[in-house]
Amino acid sequence: MAWSASQYVKFEDERTRPARDLLAQVPLDRVSKAIDLGCGPGNSTELIIDRYGKEGVSGLDSDLNMLEAARKRLPGTTFTHADLATWQQDEPADLLFANAVFQWLPNHFDIFDRLMDGLTRGGVLAVQMPDNLGEPTHLLMEESAHVGQWKTAFEKKSVRRNPLSPPSAYYSRLIGKCARLDIWHTIYNHPMADAAAIVEWVKATGLMPYLTAAGDEHREAFLADYLARVEKAYPKMADGRVLLRFPRIFMVAVKG
Ligand SMILES: C[S@@+](CC[C@H](N)C(=O)[O-])C[C@H]1O[C@@H](n2cnc3c(N)ncnc32)[C@H](O)[C@@H]1O
């Protein structure tokens, strides 16, 4: 998938709020090495720097367009091009921060294990993942995928993300390496201008694999079909706007 930093930052305030909420629960007064995993355009890295200073803070991402935006935003901060599926840490860190990236990695359980081993004692793995596959935004992508001229592309191969596991599964897998493990869900309700704004939001993230599979030839027709469904599923509120319900799971694991 090719990410677009400019599309992603269209809703930067709303997208950064969970990163802020996650960082607020990190029980560290200072860090000597912190890495922002899946740093995107550097919005989450900037929060870490605002809290701890820029010494020892770096970012990592697999997408060159995102890395270019992050480097422009935070000159002087190191941003590394790497895939978290295979990335090997060079030295222990106090903070491994991952806002909205691990939902894209189906084997994230194994990666979490490895990341816990890469922490100093008392170090923190902080993770937030959207838990929204059951929301209309995501159910309707699947509906759109299976109608229209593009549907053969989706018959061959599903592009749906793997569902997340329940909190109990993350707890059981991580607790053996933790002094403390805090897991919670938050459901945000973002007021959006209209259904088209919801489509703009997911175009930068969840909808990307669908648009890629549908191909350039069908892109506009797919979007029109999807927008019509989103319009029906998100009624206007008293002020004319629509509410985007957005559940997310958070984990703060302190290494024992
Ligand atoms: C939704 S953005 C999150 C950006 C930022 N952390 C934030 O808080 O808004 C997800 C980022 O994860 C990156 N990403 C996805 N899969 C990745 C992988 N396997 N390895 C490294 N980065 C990955 C994407 O390139 C994208 O920049």
mmCIF file of C-alpha atoms and ligand atoms in Angstrom:
data_model
loop_
_atom_site.group_PDB
_atom_site.id
_atom_site.type_symbol
_atom_site.label_atom_id
_atom_site.label_comp_id
_atom_site.label_asym_id
_atom_site.label_seq_id
_atom_site.Cartn_x
_atom_site.Cartn_y
_atom_site.Cartn_z
ATOM 1 C CA MET A 1 0.000 0.000 0.000
ATOM 2 C CA ALA A 2 1.276 3.462 -0.818
ATOM 3 C CA TRP A 3 0.440 5.906 1.972
ATOM 4 C CA SER A 4 -0.167 9.614 1.385
ATOM 5 C CA ALA A 5 1.019 11.927 4.140
ATOM 6 C CA SER A 6 -1.050 14.830 2.770
ATOM 7 C CA GLN A 7 -4.252 12.754 2.790
ATOM 8 C CA TYR A 8 -3.443 11.417 6.269
ATOM 9 C CA VAL A 9 -2.960 14.843 7.875
ATOM 10 C CA LYS A 10 -6.349 16.117 6.656
ATOM 11 C CA PHE A 11 -7.750 14.918 9.985
ATOM 12 C CA GLU A 12 -4.568 15.261 11.980
ATOM 13 C CA ASP A 13 -6.157 16.569 15.195
ATOM 14 C CA GLU A 14 -8.595 13.675 15.410
ATOM 15 C CA ARG A 15 -5.960 11.094 14.453
ATOM 16 C CA THR A 16 -3.433 12.429 16.974
ATOM 17 C CA ARG A 17 -5.841 12.413 19.904
ATOM 18 C CA PRO A 18 -5.447 8.665 20.613
ATOM 19 C CA ALA A 19 -1.654 9.093 20.461
ATOM 20 C CA ARG A 20 -1.968 11.858 23.058
ATOM 21 C CA ASP A 21 -4.267 9.693 25.216
ATOM 22 C CA LEU A 22 -1.842 6.759 24.950
ATOM 23 C CA LEU A 23 1.226 8.835 25.813
ATOM 24 C CA ALA A 24 -0.591 10.324 28.825
ATOM 25 C CA GLN A 25 -0.658 6.840 30.380
ATOM 26 C CA VAL A 26 3.051 6.095 29.870
ATOM 27 C CA PRO A 27 4.479 6.058 33.422
ATOM 28 C CA LEU A 28 7.977 7.328 32.574
ATOM 29 C CA ASP A 29 9.373 10.673 33.766
ATOM 30 C CA ARG A 30 12.261 10.629 31.320
ATOM 31 C CA VAL A 31 13.567 8.467 28.481
ATOM 32 C CA SER A 32 17.053 8.001 27.091
ATOM 33 C CA LYS A 33 15.895 6.051 24.019
ATOM 34 C CA ALA A 34 12.375 6.174 22.597
ATOM 35 C CA ILE A 35 11.273 4.923 19.183
ATOM 36 C CA ASP A 36 8.025 5.863 17.462
ATOM 37 C CA LEU A 37 7.093 2.729 15.497
ATOM 38 C CA GLY A 38 4.976 3.470 12.407
ATOM 39 C CA CYS A 39 5.654 7.160 12.942
ATOM 40 C CA GLY A 40 3.740 8.278 9.816
ATOM 41 C CA PRO A 41 4.207 12.012 9.123
ATOM 42 C CA GLY A 42 5.807 12.540 12.554
ATOM 43 C CA ASN A 43 2.693 13.744 14.419
ATOM 44 C CA SER A 44 3.084 11.077 17.116
ATOM 45 C CA THR A 45 6.894 11.565 17.218
ATOM 46 C CA GLU A 46 6.326 15.267 17.877
ATOM 47 C CA LEU A 47 4.196 14.427 20.935
ATOM 48 C CA ILE A 48 6.976 12.239 22.348
ATOM 49 C CA ILE A 49 9.495 15.042 21.767
ATOM 50 C CA ASP A 50 7.173 17.599 23.368
ATOM 51 C CA ARG A 51 7.032 15.457 26.495
ATOM 52 C CA TYR A 52 10.613 14.165 26.767
ATOM 53 C CA GLY A 53 12.760 16.435 24.599
ATOM 54 C CA LYS A 54 14.333 15.393 21.310
ATOM 55 C CA GLU A 55 17.453 13.713 22.690
ATOM 56 C CA GLY A 56 17.221 9.948 22.058
ATOM 57 C CA VAL A 57 13.835 10.090 20.259
ATOM 58 C CA SER A 58 13.599 8.604 16.764
ATOM 59 C CA GLY A 59 10.955 7.322 14.377
ATOM 60 C CA LEU A 60 10.567 4.372 12.054
ATOM 61 C CA ASP A 61 8.196 3.702 9.167
ATOM 62 C CA SER A 62 7.985 1.503 6.074
ATOM 63 C CA ASP A 63 6.574 4.213 3.811
ATOM 64 C CA LEU A 64 8.892 6.674 2.052
ATOM 65 C CA ASN A 65 6.228 9.348 1.544
ATOM 66 C CA MET A 66 5.437 9.334 5.284
ATOM 67 C CA LEU A 67 9.141 9.436 6.161
ATOM 68 C CA GLU A 68 9.717 12.424 3.885
ATOM 69 C CA ALA A 69 6.891 14.297 5.649
ATOM 70 C CA ALA A 70 8.241 13.321 9.090
ATOM 71 C CA ARG A 71 11.769 14.518 8.214
ATOM 72 C CA LYS A 72 10.392 17.845 6.973
ATOM 73 C CA ARG A 73 8.331 18.272 10.114
ATOM 74 C CA LEU A 74 11.085 17.393 12.574
ATOM 75 C CA PRO A 75 14.479 18.218 11.052
ATOM 76 C CA GLY A 76 17.292 16.871 13.212
ATOM 77 C CA THR A 77 15.311 13.812 14.338
ATOM 78 C CA THR A 78 16.365 10.426 12.953
ATOM 79 C CA PHE A 79 13.704 8.605 10.943
ATOM 80 C CA THR A 80 14.517 5.086 9.752
ATOM 81 C CA HIS A 81 13.038 3.215 6.815
ATOM 82 C CA ALA A 82 12.137 -0.275 8.077
ATOM 83 C CA ASP A 83 9.387 -2.878 8.065
ATOM 84 C CA LEU A 84 8.235 -3.808 11.562
ATOM 85 C CA ALA A 85 7.624 -7.371 10.427
ATOM 86 C CA THR A 86 11.385 -7.897 10.113
ATOM 87 C CA TRP A 87 12.962 -4.955 11.974
ATOM 88 C CA GLN A 88 15.669 -5.859 14.495
ATOM 89 C CA GLN A 89 16.358 -3.385 17.265
ATOM 90 C CA ASP A 90 20.029 -2.494 17.738
ATOM 91 C CA GLU A 91 19.942 -1.561 21.434
ATOM 92 C CA PRO A 92 17.390 -1.592 24.296
ATOM 93 C CA ALA A 93 14.854 1.256 24.478
ATOM 94 C CA ASP A 94 12.921 2.776 27.396
ATOM 95 C CA LEU A 95 9.894 3.496 25.252
ATOM 96 C CA LEU A 96 8.537 1.743 22.174
ATOM 97 C CA PHE A 97 5.513 3.723 21.068
ATOM 98 C CA ALA A 98 3.157 2.456 18.354
ATOM 99 C CA ASN A 99 0.073 4.485 17.556
ATOM 100 C CA ALA A 100 -2.185 3.017 14.854
ATOM 101 C CA VAL A 101 0.276 0.715 13.127
ATOM 102 C CA PHE A 102 0.051 -2.844 14.465
ATOM 103 C CA GLN A 103 -3.473 -3.426 13.147
ATOM 104 C CA TRP A 104 -1.723 -3.723 9.763
ATOM 105 C CA LEU A 105 0.570 -6.538 10.938
ATOM 106 C CA PRO A 106 -1.299 -9.846 11.272
ATOM 107 C CA ASN A 107 1.522 -11.443 13.311
ATOM 108 C CA HIS A 108 1.702 -8.598 15.855
ATOM 109 C CA PHE A 109 1.578 -11.023 18.812
ATOM 110 C CA ASP A 110 5.036 -12.347 17.905
ATOM 111 C CA ILE A 111 6.317 -8.829 17.298
ATOM 112 C CA PHE A 112 5.061 -7.653 20.713
ATOM 113 C CA ASP A 113 7.010 -10.521 22.297
ATOM 114 C CA ARG A 114 10.156 -9.390 20.521
ATOM 115 C CA LEU A 115 9.574 -5.730 21.412
ATOM 116 C CA MET A 116 9.147 -6.567 25.112
ATOM 117 C CA ASP A 117 12.576 -8.250 24.952
ATOM 118 C CA GLY A 118 13.961 -5.033 23.464
ATOM 119 C CA LEU A 119 12.967 -2.892 26.470
ATOM 120 C CA THR A 120 15.082 -1.884 29.431
ATOM 121 C CA ARG A 121 13.744 -3.035 32.816
ATOM 122 C CA GLY A 122 10.813 -0.734 33.637
ATOM 123 C CA GLY A 123 10.657 0.269 29.966
ATOM 124 C CA VAL A 124 7.297 0.634 28.233
ATOM 125 C CA LEU A 125 5.646 -0.759 25.129
ATOM 126 C CA ALA A 126 2.691 1.525 24.345
ATOM 127 C CA VAL A 127 0.302 0.435 21.611
ATOM 128 C CA GLN A 128 -2.960 1.747 20.198
ATOM 129 C CA MET A 129 -4.872 -0.017 17.425
ATOM 130 C CA PRO A 130 -8.176 0.911 15.772
ATOM 131 C CA ASP A 131 -10.767 -1.730 16.678
ATOM 132 C CA ASN A 132 -13.256 -0.659 14.037
ATOM 133 C CA LEU A 133 -13.771 -3.581 11.651
ATOM 134 C CA GLY A 134 -17.334 -3.938 13.006
ATOM 135 C CA GLU A 135 -18.176 -0.270 12.349
ATOM 136 C CA PRO A 136 -20.301 0.801 9.342
ATOM 137 C CA THR A 137 -17.216 2.445 7.758
ATOM 138 C CA HIS A 138 -15.504 -0.929 7.465
ATOM 139 C CA LEU A 139 -18.523 -3.215 6.968
ATOM 140 C CA LEU A 140 -19.592 -1.011 4.050
ATOM 141 C CA MET A 141 -16.180 -1.258 2.349
ATOM 142 C CA GLU A 142 -16.769 -5.012 2.223
ATOM 143 C CA GLU A 143 -20.283 -4.504 0.862
ATOM 144 C CA SER A 144 -19.032 -2.176 -1.876
ATOM 145 C CA ALA A 145 -16.229 -4.613 -2.708
ATOM 146 C CA HIS A 146 -18.686 -7.361 -3.590
ATOM 147 C CA VAL A 147 -20.908 -5.447 -6.009
ATOM 148 C CA GLY A 148 -20.138 -3.658 -9.271
ATOM 149 C CA GLN A 149 -17.652 -4.262 -12.036
ATOM 150 C CA TRP A 150 -14.683 -4.446 -9.677
ATOM 151 C CA LYS A 151 -15.999 -7.402 -7.661
ATOM 152 C CA THR A 152 -13.848 -10.072 -9.382
ATOM 153 C CA ALA A 153 -10.770 -8.380 -7.903
ATOM 154 C CA PHE A 154 -12.153 -9.128 -4.420
ATOM 155 C CA GLU A 155 -13.304 -12.667 -5.205
ATOM 156 C CA LYS A 156 -9.707 -13.780 -5.754
ATOM 157 C CA LYS A 157 -8.299 -12.302 -2.570
ATOM 158 C CA SER A 158 -9.748 -10.617 0.523
ATOM 159 C CA VAL A 159 -8.192 -7.266 1.405
ATOM 160 C CA ARG A 160 -9.961 -7.085 4.761
ATOM 161 C CA ARG A 161 -7.607 -6.537 7.714
ATOM 162 C CA ASN A 162 -7.431 -9.361 10.256
ATOM 163 C CA PRO A 163 -9.713 -8.683 13.241
ATOM 164 C CA LEU A 164 -7.968 -7.830 16.492
ATOM 165 C CA SER A 165 -7.921 -10.348 19.333
ATOM 166 C CA PRO A 166 -9.887 -9.743 22.546
ATOM 167 C CA PRO A 167 -8.081 -7.905 25.393
ATOM 168 C CA SER A 168 -7.792 -11.208 27.319
ATOM 169 C CA ALA A 169 -5.617 -12.670 24.543
ATOM 170 C CA TYR A 170 -3.216 -9.687 24.588
ATOM 171 C CA TYR A 171 -3.164 -9.803 28.376
ATOM 172 C CA SER A 172 -2.349 -13.528 28.522
ATOM 173 C CA ARG A 173 0.377 -13.228 25.928
ATOM 174 C CA LEU A 174 2.145 -10.198 27.443
ATOM 175 C CA ILE A 175 1.645 -10.442 31.198
ATOM 176 C CA GLY A 176 4.537 -12.901 31.751
ATOM 177 C CA LYS A 177 7.001 -10.170 30.753
ATOM 178 C CA CYS A 178 5.255 -7.274 32.532
ATOM 179 C CA ALA A 179 5.451 -5.595 35.913
ATOM 180 C CA ARG A 180 2.170 -3.893 34.968
ATOM 181 C CA LEU A 181 -0.148 -4.174 32.004
ATOM 182 C CA ASP A 182 -2.936 -1.685 31.388
ATOM 183 C CA ILE A 183 -5.415 -2.424 28.579
ATOM 184 C CA TRP A 184 -8.456 -0.321 27.786
ATOM 185 C CA HIS A 185 -10.863 0.620 25.019
ATOM 186 C CA THR A 186 -11.984 4.118 24.125
ATOM 187 C CA ILE A 187 -14.802 4.867 21.699
ATOM 188 C CA TYR A 188 -14.356 8.291 20.126
ATOM 189 C CA ASN A 189 -17.293 10.016 18.455
ATOM 190 C CA HIS A 190 -15.843 12.477 15.962
ATOM 191 C CA PRO A 191 -18.226 15.121 14.584
ATOM 192 C CA MET A 192 -17.565 15.245 10.828
ATOM 193 C CA ALA A 193 -18.911 17.737 8.281
ATOM 194 C CA ASP A 194 -20.755 15.053 6.311
ATOM 195 C CA ALA A 195 -20.533 11.509 4.946
ATOM 196 C CA ALA A 196 -18.027 12.656 2.307
ATOM 197 C CA ALA A 197 -15.671 13.706 5.126
ATOM 198 C CA ILE A 198 -15.878 10.186 6.568
ATOM 199 C CA VAL A 199 -14.903 8.809 3.159
ATOM 200 C CA GLU A 200 -11.985 11.295 3.018
ATOM 201 C CA TRP A 201 -10.862 10.077 6.459
ATOM 202 C CA VAL A 202 -10.805 6.369 5.554
ATOM 203 C CA LYS A 203 -9.259 7.045 2.118
ATOM 204 C CA ALA A 204 -5.965 7.621 3.950
ATOM 205 C CA THR A 205 -6.165 4.357 5.906
ATOM 206 C CA GLY A 206 -8.757 1.535 5.889
ATOM 207 C CA LEU A 207 -10.112 2.192 2.402
ATOM 208 C CA MET A 208 -6.663 2.220 0.750
ATOM 209 C CA PRO A 209 -6.402 -1.546 0.136
ATOM 210 C CA TYR A 210 -9.904 -1.540 -1.400
ATOM 211 C CA LEU A 211 -9.116 1.329 -3.788
ATOM 212 C CA THR A 212 -5.847 -0.337 -4.759
ATOM 213 C CA ALA A 213 -7.595 -3.652 -5.473
ATOM 214 C CA ALA A 214 -10.436 -1.990 -7.410
ATOM 215 C CA GLY A 215 -7.782 -0.309 -9.587
ATOM 216 C CA ASP A 216 -7.614 3.150 -11.177
ATOM 217 C CA GLU A 217 -10.233 2.201 -13.749
ATOM 218 C CA HIS A 218 -12.914 1.597 -11.084
ATOM 219 C CA ARG A 219 -11.715 3.997 -8.371
ATOM 220 C CA GLU A 220 -14.329 6.737 -8.865
ATOM 221 C CA ALA A 221 -17.252 4.308 -9.271
ATOM 222 C CA PHE A 222 -16.166 2.379 -6.174
ATOM 223 C CA LEU A 223 -15.961 5.604 -4.193
ATOM 224 C CA ALA A 224 -19.434 6.698 -5.366
ATOM 225 C CA ASP A 225 -20.933 3.334 -4.367
ATOM 226 C CA TYR A 226 -19.232 3.467 -0.972
ATOM 227 C CA LEU A 227 -20.234 7.100 -0.325
ATOM 228 C CA ALA A 228 -23.906 6.309 -1.024
ATOM 229 C CA ARG A 229 -23.771 3.539 1.602
ATOM 230 C CA VAL A 230 -21.960 5.746 4.144
ATOM 231 C CA GLU A 231 -24.564 8.506 3.640
ATOM 232 C CA LYS A 232 -27.324 6.079 4.652
ATOM 233 C CA ALA A 233 -25.435 4.676 7.640
ATOM 234 C CA TYR A 234 -24.441 8.015 9.234
ATOM 235 C CA PRO A 235 -27.521 10.237 9.713
ATOM 236 C CA LYS A 236 -27.153 13.979 10.228
ATOM 237 C CA MET A 237 -27.142 15.282 13.806
ATOM 238 C CA ALA A 238 -29.011 18.379 15.046
ATOM 239 C CA ASP A 239 -26.213 20.647 13.733
ATOM 240 C CA GLY A 240 -26.141 18.969 10.297
ATOM 241 C CA ARG A 241 -22.932 17.079 10.976
ATOM 242 C CA VAL A 242 -22.462 13.302 11.260
ATOM 243 C CA LEU A 243 -20.813 11.368 14.093
ATOM 244 C CA LEU A 244 -17.987 8.986 13.256
ATOM 245 C CA ARG A 245 -17.929 6.339 15.997
ATOM 246 C CA PHE A 246 -14.394 5.027 16.334
ATOM 247 C CA PRO A 247 -13.443 2.318 18.882
ATOM 248 C CA ARG A 248 -9.751 1.854 19.651
ATOM 249 C CA ILE A 249 -7.822 -0.513 21.936
ATOM 250 C CA PHE A 250 -4.909 0.743 24.029
ATOM 251 C CA MET A 251 -2.143 -1.170 25.832
ATOM 252 C CA VAL A 252 0.598 0.092 28.102
ATOM 253 C CA ALA A 253 2.981 -2.731 29.056
ATOM 254 C CA VAL A 254 5.676 -2.002 31.637
ATOM 255 C CA LYS A 255 8.515 -4.505 31.489
ATOM 256 C CA GLY A 256 9.121 -6.477 34.694
HETATM 257 C C1 LIG B 1 -2.187 5.215 10.587
HETATM 258 S S1 LIG B 1 -0.503 5.703 10.388
HETATM 259 C C2 LIG B 1 -0.024 6.182 12.031
HETATM 260 C C3 LIG B 1 0.866 7.382 12.022
HETATM 261 C C4 LIG B 1 1.218 7.957 13.388
HETATM 262 N N1 LIG B 1 1.881 6.979 14.245
HETATM 263 C C5 LIG B 1 0.017 8.514 14.144
HETATM 264 O O1 LIG B 1 -0.002 8.384 15.374
HETATM 265 O O2 LIG B 1 -0.899 9.123 13.564
HETATM 266 C C6 LIG B 1 0.239 4.112 10.226
HETATM 267 C C7 LIG B 1 1.695 4.169 9.787
HETATM 268 O O3 LIG B 1 2.233 2.856 9.925
HETATM 269 C C8 LIG B 1 3.112 2.617 8.859
HETATM 270 N N2 LIG B 1 3.242 1.169 8.663
HETATM 271 C C9 LIG B 1 2.303 0.296 8.215
HETATM 272 N N3 LIG B 1 2.814 -0.946 8.164
HETATM 273 C C10 LIG B 1 4.095 -0.851 8.606
HETATM 274 C C11 LIG B 1 5.146 -1.792 8.790
HETATM 275 N N4 LIG B 1 4.969 -3.077 8.488
HETATM 276 N N5 LIG B 1 6.339 -1.361 9.262
HETATM 277 C C12 LIG B 1 6.523 -0.034 9.556
HETATM 278 N N6 LIG B 1 5.572 0.900 9.411
HETATM 279 C C13 LIG B 1 4.373 0.501 8.933
HETATM 280 C C14 LIG B 1 2.465 3.317 7.672
HETATM 281 O O4 LIG B 1 3.402 3.573 6.656
HETATM 282 C C15 LIG B 1 1.892 4.570 8.325
HETATM 283 O O5 LIG B 1 2.791 5.642 8.254
#
